[in-house]
N, CA, C and O atoms as a MOPAC input file, in Angstrom:
PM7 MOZYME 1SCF
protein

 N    -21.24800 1  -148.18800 1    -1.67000 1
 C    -19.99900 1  -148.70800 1    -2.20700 1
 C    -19.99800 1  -148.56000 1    -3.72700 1
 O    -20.88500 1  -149.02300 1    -4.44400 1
 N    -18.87700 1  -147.84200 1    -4.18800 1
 C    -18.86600 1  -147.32500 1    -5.52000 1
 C    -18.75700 1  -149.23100 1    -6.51300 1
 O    -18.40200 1  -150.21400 1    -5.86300 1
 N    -19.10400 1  -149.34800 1    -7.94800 1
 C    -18.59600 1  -150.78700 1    -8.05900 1
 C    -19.06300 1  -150.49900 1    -9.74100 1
 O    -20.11600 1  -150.28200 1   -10.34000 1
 N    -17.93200 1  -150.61000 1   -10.00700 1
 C    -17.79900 1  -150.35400 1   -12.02000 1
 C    -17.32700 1  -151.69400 1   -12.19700 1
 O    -16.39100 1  -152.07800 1   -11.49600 1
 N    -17.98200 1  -152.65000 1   -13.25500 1
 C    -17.82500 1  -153.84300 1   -14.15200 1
 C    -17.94900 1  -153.48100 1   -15.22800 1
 O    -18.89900 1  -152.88500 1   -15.73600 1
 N    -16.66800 1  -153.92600 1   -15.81700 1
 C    -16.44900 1  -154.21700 1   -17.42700 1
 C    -16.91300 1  -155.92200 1   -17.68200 1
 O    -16.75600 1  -156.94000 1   -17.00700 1
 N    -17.45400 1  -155.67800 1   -18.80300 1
 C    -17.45400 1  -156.52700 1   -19.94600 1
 C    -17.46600 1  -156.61800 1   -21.08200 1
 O    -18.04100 1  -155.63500 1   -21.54900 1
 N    -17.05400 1  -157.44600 1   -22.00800 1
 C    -17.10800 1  -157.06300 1   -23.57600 1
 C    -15.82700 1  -157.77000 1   -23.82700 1
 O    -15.92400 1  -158.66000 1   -24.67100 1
 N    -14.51400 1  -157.57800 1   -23.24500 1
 C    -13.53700 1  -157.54000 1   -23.99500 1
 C    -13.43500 1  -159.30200 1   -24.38500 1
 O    -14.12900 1  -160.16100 1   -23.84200 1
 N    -12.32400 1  -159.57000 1   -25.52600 1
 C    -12.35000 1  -160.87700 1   -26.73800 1
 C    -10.86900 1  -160.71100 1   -27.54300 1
 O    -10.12500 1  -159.75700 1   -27.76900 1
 N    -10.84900 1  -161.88400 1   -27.79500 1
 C     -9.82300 1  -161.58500 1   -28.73200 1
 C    -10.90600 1  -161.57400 1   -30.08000 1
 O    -11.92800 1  -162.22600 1   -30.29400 1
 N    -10.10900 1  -160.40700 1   -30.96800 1
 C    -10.26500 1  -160.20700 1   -32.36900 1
 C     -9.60500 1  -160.31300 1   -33.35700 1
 O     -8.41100 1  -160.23000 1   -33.07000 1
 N     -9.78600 1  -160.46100 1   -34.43700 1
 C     -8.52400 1  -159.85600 1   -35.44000 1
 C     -8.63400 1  -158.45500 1   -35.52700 1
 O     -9.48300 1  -157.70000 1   -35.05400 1
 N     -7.40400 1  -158.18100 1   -36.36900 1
 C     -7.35700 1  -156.88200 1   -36.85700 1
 C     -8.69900 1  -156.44700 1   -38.09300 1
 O     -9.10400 1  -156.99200 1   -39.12000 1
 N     -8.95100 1  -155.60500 1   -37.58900 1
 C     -9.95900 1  -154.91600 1   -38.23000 1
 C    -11.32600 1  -155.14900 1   -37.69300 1
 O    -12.33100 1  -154.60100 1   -38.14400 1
 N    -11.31400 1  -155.70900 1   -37.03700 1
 C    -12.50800 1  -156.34600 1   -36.44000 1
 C    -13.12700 1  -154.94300 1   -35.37200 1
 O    -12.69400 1  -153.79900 1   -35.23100 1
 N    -14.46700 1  -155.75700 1   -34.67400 1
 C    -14.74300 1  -154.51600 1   -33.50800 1
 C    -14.92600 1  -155.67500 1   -32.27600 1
 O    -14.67600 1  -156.86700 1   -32.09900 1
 N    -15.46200 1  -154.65900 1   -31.62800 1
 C    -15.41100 1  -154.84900 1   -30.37900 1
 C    -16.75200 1  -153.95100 1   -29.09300 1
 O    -16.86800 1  -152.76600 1   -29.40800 1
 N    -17.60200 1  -154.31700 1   -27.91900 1
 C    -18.34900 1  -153.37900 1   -27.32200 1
 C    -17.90800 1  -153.60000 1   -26.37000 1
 O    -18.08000 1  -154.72400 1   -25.89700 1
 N    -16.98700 1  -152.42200 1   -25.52100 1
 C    -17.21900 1  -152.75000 1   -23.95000 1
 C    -18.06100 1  -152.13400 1   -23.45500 1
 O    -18.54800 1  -151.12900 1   -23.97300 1
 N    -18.52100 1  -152.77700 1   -21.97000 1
 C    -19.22900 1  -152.38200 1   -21.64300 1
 C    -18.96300 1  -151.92700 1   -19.87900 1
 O    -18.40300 1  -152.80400 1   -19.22100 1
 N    -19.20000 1  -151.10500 1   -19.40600 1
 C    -18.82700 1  -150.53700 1   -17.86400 1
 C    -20.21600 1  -150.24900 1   -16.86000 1
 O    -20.72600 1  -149.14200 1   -16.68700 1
 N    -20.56900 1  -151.23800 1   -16.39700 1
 C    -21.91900 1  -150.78800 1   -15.21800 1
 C    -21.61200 1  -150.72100 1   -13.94300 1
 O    -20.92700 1  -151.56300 1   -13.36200 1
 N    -22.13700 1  -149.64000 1   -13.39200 1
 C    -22.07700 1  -148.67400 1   -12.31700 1
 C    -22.97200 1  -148.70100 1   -11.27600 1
 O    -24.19200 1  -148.59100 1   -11.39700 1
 N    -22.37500 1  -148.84600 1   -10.27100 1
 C    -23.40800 1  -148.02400 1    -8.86400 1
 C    -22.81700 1  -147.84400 1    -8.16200 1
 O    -21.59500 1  -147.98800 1    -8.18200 1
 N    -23.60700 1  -147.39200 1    -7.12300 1
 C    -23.07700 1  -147.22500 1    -5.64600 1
 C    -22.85000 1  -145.65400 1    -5.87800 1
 O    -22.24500 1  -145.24700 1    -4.88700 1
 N    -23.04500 1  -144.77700 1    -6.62800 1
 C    -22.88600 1  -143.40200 1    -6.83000 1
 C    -23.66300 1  -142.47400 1    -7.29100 1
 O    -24.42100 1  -143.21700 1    -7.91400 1
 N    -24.12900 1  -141.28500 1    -7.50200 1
 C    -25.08000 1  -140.77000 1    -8.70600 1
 C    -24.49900 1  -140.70900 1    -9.58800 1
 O    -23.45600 1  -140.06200 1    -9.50800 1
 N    -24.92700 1  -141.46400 1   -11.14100 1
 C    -24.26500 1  -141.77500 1   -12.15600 1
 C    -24.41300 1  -140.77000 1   -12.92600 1
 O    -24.08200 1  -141.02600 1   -14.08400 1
 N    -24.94900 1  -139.23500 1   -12.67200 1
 C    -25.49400 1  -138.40300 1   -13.69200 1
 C    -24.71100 1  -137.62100 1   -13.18200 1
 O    -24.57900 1  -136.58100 1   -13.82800 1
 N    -23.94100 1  -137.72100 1   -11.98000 1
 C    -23.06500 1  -136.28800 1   -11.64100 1
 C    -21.65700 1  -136.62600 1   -11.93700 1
 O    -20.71600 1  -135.90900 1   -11.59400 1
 N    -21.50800 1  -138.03600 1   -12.75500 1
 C    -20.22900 1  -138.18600 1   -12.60100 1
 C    -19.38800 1  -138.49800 1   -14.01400 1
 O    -20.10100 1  -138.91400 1   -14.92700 1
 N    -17.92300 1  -138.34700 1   -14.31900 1
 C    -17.57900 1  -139.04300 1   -15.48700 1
 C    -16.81100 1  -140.05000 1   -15.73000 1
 O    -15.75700 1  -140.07900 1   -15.09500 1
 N    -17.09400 1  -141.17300 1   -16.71000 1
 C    -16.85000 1  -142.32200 1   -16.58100 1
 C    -15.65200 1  -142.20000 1   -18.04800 1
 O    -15.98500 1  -141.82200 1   -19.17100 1
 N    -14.42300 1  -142.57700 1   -17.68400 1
 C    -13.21100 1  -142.74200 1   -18.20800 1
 C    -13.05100 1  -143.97900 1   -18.51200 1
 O    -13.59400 1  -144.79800 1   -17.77100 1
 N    -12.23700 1  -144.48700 1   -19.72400 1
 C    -11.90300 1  -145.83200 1   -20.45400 1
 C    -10.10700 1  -145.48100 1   -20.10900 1
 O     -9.42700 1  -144.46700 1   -20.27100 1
 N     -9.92500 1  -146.29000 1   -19.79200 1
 C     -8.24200 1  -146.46000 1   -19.66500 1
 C     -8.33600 1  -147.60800 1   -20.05400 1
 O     -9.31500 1  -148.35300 1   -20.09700 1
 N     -6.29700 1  -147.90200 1   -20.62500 1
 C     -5.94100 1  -149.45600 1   -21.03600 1
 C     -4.47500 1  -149.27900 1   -20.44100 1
 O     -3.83100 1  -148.27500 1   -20.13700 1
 N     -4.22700 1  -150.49200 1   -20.39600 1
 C     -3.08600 1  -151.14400 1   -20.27300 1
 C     -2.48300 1  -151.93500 1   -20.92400 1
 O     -2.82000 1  -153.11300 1   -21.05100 1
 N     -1.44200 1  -151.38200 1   -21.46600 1
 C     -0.63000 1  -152.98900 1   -22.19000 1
 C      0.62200 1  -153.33500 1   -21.39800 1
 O      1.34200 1  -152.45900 1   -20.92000 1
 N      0.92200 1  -154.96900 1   -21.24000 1
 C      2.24200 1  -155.32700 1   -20.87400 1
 C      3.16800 1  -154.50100 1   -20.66900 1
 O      3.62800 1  -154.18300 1   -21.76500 1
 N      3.83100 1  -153.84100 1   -19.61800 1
 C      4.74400 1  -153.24600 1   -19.63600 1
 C      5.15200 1  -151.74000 1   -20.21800 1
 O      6.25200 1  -151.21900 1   -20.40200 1
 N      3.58000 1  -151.19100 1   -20.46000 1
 C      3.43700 1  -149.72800 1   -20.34100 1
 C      2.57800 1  -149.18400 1   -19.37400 1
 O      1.87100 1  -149.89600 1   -18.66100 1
 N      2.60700 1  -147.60700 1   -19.29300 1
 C      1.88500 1  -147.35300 1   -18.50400 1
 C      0.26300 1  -147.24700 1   -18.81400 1
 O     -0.02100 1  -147.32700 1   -20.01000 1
 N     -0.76000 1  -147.08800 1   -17.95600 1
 C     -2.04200 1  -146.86700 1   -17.62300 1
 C     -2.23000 1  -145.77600 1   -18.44700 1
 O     -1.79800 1  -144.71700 1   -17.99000 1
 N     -2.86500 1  -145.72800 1   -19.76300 1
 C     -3.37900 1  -144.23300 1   -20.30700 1
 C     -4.71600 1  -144.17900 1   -20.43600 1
 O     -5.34000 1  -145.22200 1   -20.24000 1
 N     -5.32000 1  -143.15900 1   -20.73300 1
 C     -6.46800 1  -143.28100 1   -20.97300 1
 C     -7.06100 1  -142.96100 1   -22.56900 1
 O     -6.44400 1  -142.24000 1   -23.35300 1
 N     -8.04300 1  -143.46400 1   -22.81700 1
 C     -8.58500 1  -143.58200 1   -24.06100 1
 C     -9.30700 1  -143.18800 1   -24.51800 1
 O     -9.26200 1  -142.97000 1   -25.72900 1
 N    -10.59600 1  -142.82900 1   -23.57600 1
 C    -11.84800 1  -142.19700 1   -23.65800 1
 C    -12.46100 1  -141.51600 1   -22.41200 1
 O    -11.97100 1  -142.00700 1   -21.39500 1
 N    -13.40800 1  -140.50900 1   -22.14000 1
 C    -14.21000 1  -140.08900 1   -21.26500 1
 C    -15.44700 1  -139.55600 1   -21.92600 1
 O    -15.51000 1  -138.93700 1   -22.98800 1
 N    -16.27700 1  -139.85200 1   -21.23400 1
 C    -17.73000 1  -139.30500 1   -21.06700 1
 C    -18.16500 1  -138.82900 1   -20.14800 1
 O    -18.16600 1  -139.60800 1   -19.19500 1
 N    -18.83600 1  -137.21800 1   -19.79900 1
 C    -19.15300 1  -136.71400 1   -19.12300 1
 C    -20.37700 1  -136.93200 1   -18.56300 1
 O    -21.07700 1  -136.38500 1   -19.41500 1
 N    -21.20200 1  -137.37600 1   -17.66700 1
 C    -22.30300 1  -137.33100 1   -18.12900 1
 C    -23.03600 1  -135.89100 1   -17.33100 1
 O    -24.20300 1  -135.56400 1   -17.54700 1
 N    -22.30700 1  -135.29600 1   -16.59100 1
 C    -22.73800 1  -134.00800 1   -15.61600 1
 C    -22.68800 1  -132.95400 1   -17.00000 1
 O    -23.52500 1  -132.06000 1   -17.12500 1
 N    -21.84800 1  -133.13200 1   -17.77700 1
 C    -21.95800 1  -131.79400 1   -18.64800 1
 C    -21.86700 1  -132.69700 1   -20.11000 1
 O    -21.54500 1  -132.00400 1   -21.07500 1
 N    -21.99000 1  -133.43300 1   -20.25600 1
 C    -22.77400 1  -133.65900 1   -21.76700 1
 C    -21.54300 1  -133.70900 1   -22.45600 1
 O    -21.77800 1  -133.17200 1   -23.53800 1
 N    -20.09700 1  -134.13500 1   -22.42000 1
 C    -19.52600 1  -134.14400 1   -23.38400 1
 C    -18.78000 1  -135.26200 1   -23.41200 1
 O    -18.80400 1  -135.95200 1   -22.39300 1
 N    -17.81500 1  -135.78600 1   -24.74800 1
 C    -16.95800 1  -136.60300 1   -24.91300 1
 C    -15.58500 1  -136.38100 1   -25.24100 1
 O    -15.33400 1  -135.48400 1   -26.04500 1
 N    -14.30000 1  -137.31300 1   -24.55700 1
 C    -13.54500 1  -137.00700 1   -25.09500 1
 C    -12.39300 1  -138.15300 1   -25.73800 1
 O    -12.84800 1  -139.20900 1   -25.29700 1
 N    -11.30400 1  -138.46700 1   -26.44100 1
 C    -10.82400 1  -139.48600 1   -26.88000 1
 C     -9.19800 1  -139.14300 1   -26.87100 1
 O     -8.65100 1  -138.04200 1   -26.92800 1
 N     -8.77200 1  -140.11900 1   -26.80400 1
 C     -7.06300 1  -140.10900 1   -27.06800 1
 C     -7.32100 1  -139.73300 1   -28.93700 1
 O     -8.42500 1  -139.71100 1   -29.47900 1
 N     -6.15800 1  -139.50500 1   -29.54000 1
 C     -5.80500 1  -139.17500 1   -30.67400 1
 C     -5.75800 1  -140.30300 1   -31.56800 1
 O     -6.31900 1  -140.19900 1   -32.65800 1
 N     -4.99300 1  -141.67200 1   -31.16300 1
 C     -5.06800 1  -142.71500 1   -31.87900 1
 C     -6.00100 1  -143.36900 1   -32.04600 1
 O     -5.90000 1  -144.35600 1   -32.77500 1
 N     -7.22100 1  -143.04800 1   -31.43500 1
 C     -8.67300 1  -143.98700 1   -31.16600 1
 C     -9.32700 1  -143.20600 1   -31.67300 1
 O    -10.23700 1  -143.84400 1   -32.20100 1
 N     -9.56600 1  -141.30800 1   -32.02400 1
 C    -10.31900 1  -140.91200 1   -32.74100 1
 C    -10.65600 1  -141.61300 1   -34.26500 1
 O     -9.83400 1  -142.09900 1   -35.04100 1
 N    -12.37600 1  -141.48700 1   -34.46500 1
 C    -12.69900 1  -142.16400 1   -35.39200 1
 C    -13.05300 1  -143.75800 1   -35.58500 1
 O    -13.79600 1  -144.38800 1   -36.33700 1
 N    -12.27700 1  -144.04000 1   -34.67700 1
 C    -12.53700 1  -145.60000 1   -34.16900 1
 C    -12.97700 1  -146.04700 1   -32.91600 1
 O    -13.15300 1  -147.23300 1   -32.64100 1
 N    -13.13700 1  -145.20300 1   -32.23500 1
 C    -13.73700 1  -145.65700 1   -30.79300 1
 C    -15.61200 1  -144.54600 1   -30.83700 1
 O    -16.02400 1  -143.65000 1   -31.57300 1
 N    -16.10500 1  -145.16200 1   -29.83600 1
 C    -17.15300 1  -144.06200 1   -29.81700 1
 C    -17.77800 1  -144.35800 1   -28.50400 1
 O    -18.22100 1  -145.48400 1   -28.27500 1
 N    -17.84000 1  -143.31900 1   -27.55800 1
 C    -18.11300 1  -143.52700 1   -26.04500 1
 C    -19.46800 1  -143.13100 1   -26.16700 1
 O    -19.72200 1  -142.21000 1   -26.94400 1
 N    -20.61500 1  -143.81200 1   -25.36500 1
 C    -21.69800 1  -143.60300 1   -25.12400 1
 C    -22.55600 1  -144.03800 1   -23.79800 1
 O    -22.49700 1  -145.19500 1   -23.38300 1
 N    -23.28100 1  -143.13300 1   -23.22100 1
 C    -23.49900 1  -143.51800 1   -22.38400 1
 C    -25.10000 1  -143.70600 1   -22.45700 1
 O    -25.74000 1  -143.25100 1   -23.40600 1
 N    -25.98400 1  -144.72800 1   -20.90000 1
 C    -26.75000 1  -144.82300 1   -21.09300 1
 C    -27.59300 1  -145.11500 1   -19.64200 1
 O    -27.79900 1  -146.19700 1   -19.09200 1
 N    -27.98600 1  -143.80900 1   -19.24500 1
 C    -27.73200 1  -143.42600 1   -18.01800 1
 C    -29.07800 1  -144.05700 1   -17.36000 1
 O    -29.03100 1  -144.23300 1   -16.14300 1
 N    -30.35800 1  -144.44300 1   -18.08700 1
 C    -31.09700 1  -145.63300 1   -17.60400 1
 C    -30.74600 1  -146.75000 1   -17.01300 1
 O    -31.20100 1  -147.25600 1   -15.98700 1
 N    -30.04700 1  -147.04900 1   -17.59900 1
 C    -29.27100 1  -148.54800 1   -17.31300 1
 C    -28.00700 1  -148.52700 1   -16.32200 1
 O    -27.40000 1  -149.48200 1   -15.83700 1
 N    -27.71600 1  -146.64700 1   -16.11500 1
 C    -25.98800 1  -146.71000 1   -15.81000 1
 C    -25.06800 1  -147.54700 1   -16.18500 1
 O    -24.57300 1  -148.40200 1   -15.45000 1
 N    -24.82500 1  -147.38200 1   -17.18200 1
 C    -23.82500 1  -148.40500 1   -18.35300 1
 C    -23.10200 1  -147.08000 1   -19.30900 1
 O    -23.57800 1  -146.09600 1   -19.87500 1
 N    -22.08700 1  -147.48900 1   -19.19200 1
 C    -21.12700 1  -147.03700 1   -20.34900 1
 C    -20.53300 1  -147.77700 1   -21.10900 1
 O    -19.73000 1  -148.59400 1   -20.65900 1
 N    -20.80400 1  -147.66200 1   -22.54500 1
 C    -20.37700 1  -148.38600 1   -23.71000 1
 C    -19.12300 1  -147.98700 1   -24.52200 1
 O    -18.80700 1  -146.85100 1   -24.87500 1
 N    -18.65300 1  -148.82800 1   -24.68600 1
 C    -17.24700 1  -148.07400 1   -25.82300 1
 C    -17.44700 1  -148.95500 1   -26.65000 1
 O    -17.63100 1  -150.12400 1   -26.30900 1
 N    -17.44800 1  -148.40600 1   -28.35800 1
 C    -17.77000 1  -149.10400 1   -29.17800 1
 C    -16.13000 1  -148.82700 1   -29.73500 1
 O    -15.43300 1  -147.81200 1   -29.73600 1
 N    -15.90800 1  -150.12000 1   -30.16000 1
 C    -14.43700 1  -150.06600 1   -31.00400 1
 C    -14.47900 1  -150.82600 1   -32.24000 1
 O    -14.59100 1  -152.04900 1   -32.32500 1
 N    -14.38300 1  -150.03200 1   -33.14300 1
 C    -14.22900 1  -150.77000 1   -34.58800 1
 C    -13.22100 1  -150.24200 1   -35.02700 1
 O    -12.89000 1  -149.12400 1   -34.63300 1
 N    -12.32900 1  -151.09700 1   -36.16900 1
 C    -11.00600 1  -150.84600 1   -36.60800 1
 C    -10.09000 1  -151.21200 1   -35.71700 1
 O     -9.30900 1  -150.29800 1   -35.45200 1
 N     -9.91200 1  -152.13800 1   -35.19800 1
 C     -8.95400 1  -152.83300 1   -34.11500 1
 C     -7.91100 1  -152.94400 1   -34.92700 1
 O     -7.99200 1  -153.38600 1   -36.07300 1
 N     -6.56500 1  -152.43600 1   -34.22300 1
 C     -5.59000 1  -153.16300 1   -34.41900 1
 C     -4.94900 1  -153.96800 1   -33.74000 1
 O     -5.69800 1  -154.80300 1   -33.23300 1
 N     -3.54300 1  -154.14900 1   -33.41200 1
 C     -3.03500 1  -154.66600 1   -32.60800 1
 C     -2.46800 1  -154.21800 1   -31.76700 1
 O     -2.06200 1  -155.01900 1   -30.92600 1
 N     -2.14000 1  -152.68300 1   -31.55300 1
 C     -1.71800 1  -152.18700 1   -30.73600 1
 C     -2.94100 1  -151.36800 1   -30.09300 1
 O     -2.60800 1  -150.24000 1   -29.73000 1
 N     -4.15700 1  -151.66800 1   -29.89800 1
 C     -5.20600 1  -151.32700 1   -28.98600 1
 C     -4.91500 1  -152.72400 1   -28.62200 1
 O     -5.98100 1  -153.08600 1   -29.12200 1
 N     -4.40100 1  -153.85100 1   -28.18300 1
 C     -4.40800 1  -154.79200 1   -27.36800 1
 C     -3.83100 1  -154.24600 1   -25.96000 1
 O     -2.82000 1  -153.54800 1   -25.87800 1
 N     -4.71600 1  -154.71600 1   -24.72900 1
 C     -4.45500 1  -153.98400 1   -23.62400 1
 C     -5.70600 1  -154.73600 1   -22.30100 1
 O     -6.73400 1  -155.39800 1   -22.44400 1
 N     -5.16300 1  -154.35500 1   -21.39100 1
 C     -6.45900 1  -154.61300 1   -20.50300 1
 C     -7.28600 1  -153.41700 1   -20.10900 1
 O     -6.81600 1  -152.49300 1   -19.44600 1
 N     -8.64600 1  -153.46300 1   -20.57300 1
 C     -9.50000 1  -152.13000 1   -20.45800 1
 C    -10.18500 1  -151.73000 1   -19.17900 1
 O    -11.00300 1  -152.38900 1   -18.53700 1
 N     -9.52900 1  -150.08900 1   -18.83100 1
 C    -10.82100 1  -150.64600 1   -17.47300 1
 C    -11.72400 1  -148.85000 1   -17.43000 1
 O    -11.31900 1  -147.80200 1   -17.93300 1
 N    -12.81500 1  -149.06700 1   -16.75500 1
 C    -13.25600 1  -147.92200 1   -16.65600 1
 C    -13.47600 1  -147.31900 1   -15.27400 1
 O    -13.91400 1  -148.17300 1   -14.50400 1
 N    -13.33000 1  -146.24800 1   -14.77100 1
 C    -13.14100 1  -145.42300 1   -13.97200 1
 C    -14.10900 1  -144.31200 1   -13.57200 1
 O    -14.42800 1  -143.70100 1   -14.59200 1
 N    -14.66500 1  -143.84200 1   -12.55100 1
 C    -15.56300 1  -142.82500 1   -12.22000 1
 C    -15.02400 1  -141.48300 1   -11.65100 1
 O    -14.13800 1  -141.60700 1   -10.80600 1
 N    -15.43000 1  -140.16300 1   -11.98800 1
 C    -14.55600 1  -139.39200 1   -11.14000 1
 C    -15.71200 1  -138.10600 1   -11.38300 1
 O    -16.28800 1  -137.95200 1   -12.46000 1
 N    -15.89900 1  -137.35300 1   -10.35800 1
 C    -16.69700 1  -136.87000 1   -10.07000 1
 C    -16.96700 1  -135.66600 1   -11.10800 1
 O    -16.04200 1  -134.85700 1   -11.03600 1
 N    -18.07300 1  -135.24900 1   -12.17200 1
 C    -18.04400 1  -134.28800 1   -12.77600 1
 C    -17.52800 1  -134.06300 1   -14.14700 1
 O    -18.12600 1  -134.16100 1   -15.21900 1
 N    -16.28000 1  -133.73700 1   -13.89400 1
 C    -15.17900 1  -133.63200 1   -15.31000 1
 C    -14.51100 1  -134.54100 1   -15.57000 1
 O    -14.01400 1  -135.20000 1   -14.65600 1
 N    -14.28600 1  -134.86500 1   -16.91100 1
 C    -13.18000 1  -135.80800 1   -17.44000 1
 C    -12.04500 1  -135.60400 1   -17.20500 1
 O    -11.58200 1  -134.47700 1   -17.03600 1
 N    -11.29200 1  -136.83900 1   -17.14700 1
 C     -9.61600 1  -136.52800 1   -17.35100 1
 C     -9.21000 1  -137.76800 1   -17.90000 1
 O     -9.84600 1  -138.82000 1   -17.83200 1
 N     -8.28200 1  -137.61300 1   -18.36600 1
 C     -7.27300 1  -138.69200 1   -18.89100 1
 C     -6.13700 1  -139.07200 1   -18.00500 1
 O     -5.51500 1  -140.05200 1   -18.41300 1
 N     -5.44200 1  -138.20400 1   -16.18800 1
 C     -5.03800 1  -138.34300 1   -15.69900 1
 C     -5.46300 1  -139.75200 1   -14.60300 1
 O     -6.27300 1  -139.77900 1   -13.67600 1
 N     -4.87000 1  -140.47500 1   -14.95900 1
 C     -5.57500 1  -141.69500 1   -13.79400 1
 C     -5.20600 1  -141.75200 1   -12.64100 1
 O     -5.55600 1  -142.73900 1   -11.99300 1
 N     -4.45800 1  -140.81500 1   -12.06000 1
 C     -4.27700 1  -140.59400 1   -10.86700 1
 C     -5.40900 1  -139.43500 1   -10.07400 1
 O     -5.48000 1  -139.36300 1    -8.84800 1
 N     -5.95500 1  -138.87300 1   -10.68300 1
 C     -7.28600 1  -138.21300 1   -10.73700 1
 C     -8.80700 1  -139.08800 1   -10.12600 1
 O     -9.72300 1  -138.48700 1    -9.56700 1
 N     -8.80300 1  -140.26000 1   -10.32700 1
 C     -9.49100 1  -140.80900 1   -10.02000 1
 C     -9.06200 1  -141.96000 1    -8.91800 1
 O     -8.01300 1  -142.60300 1    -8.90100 1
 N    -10.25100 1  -142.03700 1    -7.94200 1
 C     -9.89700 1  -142.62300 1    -6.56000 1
 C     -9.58600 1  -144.06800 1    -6.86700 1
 O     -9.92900 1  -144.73900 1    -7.84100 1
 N     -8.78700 1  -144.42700 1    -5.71500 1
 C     -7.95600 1  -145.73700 1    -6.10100 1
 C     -9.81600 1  -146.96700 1    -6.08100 1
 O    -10.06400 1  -147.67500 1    -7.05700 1
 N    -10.55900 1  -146.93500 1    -5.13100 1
 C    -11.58900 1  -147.87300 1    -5.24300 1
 C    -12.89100 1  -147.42500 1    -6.47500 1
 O    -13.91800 1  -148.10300 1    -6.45600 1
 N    -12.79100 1  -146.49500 1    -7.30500 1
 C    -13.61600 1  -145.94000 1    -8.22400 1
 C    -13.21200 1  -146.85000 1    -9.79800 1
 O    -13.57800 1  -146.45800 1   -10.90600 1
 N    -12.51600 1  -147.91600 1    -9.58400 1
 C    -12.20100 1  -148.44400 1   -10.56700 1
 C    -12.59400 1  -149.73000 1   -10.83300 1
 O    -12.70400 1  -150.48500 1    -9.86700 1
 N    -12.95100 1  -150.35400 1   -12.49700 1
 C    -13.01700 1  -151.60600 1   -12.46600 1
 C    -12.37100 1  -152.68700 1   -12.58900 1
 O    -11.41000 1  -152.33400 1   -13.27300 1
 N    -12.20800 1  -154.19400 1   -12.30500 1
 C    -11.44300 1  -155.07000 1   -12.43700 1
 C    -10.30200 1  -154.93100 1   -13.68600 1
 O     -9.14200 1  -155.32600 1   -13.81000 1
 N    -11.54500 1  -153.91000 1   -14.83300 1
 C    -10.76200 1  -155.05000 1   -15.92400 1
 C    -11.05300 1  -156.12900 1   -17.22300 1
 O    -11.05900 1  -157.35500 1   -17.11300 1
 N    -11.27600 1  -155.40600 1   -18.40100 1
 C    -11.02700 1  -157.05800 1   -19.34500 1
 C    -10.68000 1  -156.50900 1   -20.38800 1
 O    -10.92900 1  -155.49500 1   -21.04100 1
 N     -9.51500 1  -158.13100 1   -20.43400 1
 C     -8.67600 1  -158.07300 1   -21.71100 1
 C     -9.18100 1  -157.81200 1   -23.06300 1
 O    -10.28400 1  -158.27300 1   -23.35500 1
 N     -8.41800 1  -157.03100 1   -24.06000 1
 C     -9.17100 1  -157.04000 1   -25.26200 1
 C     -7.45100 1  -157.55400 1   -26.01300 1
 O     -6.31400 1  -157.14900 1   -25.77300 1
 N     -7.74900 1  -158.13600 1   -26.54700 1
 C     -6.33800 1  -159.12400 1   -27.54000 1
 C     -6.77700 1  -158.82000 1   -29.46300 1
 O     -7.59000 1  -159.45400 1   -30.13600 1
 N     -6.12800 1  -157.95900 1   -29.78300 1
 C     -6.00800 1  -157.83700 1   -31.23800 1
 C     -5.41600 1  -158.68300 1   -32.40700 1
 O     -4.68600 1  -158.06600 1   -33.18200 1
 N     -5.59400 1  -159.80400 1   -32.60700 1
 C     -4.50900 1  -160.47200 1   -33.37400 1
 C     -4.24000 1  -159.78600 1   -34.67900 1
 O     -5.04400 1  -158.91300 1   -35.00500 1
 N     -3.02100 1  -160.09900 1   -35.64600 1
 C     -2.85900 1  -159.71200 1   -36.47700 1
 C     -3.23600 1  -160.28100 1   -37.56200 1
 O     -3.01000 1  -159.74800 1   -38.64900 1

C-alpha cells in the first residue's frame, strides 16, 4: 500500500521559511518521482516542485524558483522542500505525490491513492 505523509507546514510571516517534509512507502522509492503540489482556496491544484529520484533531476514552478529547494533523501525515503522567502501568496495546502519515474507538474498524471493528506502552510503578511 502506497502511503506519502506530509509534515512541516505552520503559519509564518512573510519572509519567513518553512521545511516540508513527505515520507514514503509502500513502493520502490528510487524508481519513482515525488511531486510538491498546493492548493489555495478556490484555485486549482498546481504543482510546485518535482524530484526525480530514478534520473537524478529537479524541477520547480517559475514563481518558487530561487526560493524553494527540493531534496531528497532516499535513506530515510523522505522528501524535503525547503521554502524560504514566503510570501503570502505561497499560502495553500501542500501535498506530495508519487508517480512512477518522471516528473510532471500534471496532477492528473499521478494515481488518485499515490497522494498525501496534506498540510496547511498560512503566510501572513
Amino acid at each position: 500500500e502506497v502511503q506519502l505523509v506530509e509534515s512541516g507546514g505552520d503559519l509564518v510571516q512573510a519572509g519567513g521559511s518553512l521545511r516540508l517534509s513527505c515520507a514514503a512507502s509502500g513502493f520502490t522509492f528510487d524508481d519513482y518521482a515525488i511531486g510538491w503540489f498546493r492548493q489555495a482556496p478556490g484555485k486549482e491544484r498546481e504543482g510546485v516542485s518535482c524530484i526525480s529520484n530514478k534520473h537524478g533531476n529537479t524541477f520547480y514552478k517559475d514563481s518558487v524558483k530561487g526560493r524553494f529547494t527540493i531534496s531528497s533523501h532516499n535513506a530515510e525515503n523522505t522528501v524535503y522542500l525547503q521554502m524560504d522567502s514566503l510570501k503570502p501568496e505561497d499560502t495553500a495546502v501542500y501535498y506530495c505525490a508519487a508517480t512512477y519515474s518522471y516528473c510532471s507538474f500534471q496532477a492528473a498524471l499521478y494515481e488518485n491513492d499515490h497522494w498525501g493528506q496534506g498540510t496547511q502552510v498560512t503566510v501572513s503578511s
